[in-house]
Coordinates of N, CA and C in Angstrom, one line a residue:
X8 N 13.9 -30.6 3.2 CA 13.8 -29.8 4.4 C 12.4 -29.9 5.0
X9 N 12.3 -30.1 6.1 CA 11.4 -30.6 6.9 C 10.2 -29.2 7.0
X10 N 9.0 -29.1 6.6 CA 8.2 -28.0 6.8 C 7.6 -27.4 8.4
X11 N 7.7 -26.6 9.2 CA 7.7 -25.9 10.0 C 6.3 -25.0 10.8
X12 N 5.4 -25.2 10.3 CA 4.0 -24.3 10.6 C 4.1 -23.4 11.7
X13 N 4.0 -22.1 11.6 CA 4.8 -21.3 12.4 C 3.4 -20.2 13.0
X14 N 3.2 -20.3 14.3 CA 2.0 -19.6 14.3 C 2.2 -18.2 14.6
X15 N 1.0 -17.5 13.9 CA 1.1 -16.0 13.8 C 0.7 -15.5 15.6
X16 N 1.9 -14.9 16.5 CA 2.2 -14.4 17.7 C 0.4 -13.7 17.9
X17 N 0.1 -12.8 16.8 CA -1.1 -11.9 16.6 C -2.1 -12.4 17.2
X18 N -2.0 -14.0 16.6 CA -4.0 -14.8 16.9 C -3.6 -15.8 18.1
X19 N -2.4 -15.6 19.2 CA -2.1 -16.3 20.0 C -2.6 -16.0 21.4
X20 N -2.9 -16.5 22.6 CA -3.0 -16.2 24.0 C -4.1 -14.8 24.2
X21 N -3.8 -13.8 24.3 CA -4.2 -13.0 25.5 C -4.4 -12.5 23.9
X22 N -3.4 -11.8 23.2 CA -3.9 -11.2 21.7 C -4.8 -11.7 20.9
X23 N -4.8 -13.1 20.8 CA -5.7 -13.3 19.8 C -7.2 -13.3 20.2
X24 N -7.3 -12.8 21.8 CA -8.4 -12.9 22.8 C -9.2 -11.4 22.5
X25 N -8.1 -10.7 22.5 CA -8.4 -9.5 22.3 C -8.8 -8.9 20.8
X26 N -8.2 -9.3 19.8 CA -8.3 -9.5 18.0 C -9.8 -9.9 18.0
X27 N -10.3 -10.4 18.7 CA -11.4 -11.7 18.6 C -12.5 -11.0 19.1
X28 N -12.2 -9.9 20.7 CA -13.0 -9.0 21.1 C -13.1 -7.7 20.1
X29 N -11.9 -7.6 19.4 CA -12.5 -6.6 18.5 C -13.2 -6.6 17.5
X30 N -13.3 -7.6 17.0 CA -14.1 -7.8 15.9 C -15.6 -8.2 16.2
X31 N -15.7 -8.6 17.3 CA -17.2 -9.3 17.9 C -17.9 -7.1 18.3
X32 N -17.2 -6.8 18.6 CA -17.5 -5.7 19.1 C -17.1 -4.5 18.1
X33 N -16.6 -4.4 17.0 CA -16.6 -3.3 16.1 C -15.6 -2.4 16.4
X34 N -14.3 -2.8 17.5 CA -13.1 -1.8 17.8 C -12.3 -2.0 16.7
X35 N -11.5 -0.2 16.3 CA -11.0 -0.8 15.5 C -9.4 -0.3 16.2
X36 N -8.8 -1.2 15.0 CA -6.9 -0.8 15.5 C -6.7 -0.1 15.3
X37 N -5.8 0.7 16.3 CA -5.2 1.9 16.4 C -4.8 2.4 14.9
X38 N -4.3 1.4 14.6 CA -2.8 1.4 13.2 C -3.8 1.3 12.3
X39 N -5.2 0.8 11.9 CA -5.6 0.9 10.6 C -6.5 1.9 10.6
X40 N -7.1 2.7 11.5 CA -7.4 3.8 11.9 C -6.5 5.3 11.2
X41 N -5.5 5.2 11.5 CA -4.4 6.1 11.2 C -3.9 5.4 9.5
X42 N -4.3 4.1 9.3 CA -3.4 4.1 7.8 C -5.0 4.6 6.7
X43 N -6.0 4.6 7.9 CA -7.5 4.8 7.0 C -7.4 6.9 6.7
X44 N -7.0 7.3 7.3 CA -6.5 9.1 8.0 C -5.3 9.1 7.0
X45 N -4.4 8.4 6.9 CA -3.5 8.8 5.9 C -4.0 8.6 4.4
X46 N -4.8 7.7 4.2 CA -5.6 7.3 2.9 C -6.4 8.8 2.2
X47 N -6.7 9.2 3.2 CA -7.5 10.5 2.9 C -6.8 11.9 2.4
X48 N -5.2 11.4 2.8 CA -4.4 13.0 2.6 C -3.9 13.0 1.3
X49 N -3.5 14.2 1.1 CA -2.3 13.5 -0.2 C -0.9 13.7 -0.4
X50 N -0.6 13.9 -1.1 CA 1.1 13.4 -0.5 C 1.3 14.6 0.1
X51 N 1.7 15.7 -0.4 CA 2.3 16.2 0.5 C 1.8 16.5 2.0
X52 N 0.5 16.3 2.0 CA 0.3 16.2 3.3 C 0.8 14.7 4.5
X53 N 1.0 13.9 3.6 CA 1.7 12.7 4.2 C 3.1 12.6 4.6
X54 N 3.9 13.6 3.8 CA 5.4 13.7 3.8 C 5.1 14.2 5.0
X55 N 4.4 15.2 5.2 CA 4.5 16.3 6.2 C 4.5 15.3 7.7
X56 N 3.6 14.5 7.6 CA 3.1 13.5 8.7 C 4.3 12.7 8.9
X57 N 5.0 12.3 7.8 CA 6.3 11.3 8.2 C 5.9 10.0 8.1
X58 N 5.0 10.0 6.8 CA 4.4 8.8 5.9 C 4.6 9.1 4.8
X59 N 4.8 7.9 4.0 CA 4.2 7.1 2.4 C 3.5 6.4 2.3
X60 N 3.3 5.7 1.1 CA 2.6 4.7 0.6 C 2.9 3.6 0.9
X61 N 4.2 3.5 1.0 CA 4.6 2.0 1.1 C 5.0 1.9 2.8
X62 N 4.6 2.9 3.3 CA 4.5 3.0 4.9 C 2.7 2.4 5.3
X63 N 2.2 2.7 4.4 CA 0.3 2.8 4.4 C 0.2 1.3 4.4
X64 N 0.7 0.8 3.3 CA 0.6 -0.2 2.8 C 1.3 -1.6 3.8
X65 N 2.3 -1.1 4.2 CA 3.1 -2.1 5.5 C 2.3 -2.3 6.5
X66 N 1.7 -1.3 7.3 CA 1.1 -1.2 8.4 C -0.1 -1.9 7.9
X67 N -0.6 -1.8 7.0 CA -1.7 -2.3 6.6 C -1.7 -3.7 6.7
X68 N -0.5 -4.3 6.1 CA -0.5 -5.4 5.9 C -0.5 -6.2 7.7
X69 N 0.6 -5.5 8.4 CA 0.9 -5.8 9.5 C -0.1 -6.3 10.2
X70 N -1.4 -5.3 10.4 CA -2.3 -5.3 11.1 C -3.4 -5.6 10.6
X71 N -3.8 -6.5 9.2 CA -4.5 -6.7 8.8 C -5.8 -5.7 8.7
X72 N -5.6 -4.9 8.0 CA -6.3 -3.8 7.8 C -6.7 -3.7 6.5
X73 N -8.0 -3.4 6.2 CA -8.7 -3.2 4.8 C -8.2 -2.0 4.0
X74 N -7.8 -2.3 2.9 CA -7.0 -0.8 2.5 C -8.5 -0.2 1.5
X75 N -8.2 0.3 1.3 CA -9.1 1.2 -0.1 C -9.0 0.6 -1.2
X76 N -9.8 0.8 -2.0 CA -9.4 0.2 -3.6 C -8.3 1.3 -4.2
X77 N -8.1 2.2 -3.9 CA -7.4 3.2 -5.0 C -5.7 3.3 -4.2
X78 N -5.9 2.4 -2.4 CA -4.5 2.8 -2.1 C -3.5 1.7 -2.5
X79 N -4.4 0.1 -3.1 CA -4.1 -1.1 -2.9 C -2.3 -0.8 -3.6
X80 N -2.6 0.1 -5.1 CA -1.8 -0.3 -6.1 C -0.8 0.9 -5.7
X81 N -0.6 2.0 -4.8 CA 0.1 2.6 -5.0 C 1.7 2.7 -4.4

């Protein structure tokens, strides 16, 4: 089956323009902002919010976001 290289939508056109301005400039994303705020609570204050961990951890991934050392494993 023939292999396919599939580019990430994220680092393309107008977005990847703007990914590029944020990092030259120290903006950060909305979504790892709020998964760095949920890192800080603990659960039940996260239930409360209409988060988990493996909600923390998605978003994180999504948005390429630095997680914590203590949230990596949970």
């Amino acid at each position: 089956m023939p292999r396919f290289r599939i580019a990430n939508p994220q680092t393309q056109g107008l977005a990847g323009i703007a990914r590029l301005f944020q990092v030259f400039t120290g903006t950060a994303d909305p979504a790892c902002v709020d998964v760095d705020r949920w890192g800080t609570m603990n659960e039940d204050e996260r239930i409360a919010q209409h988060s988990s961990s493996a909600d923390m951890t998605r978003i994180a991934i999504e948005h390429n976001c630095a997680l914590a050392p203590d949230t990596k494993n949970r």
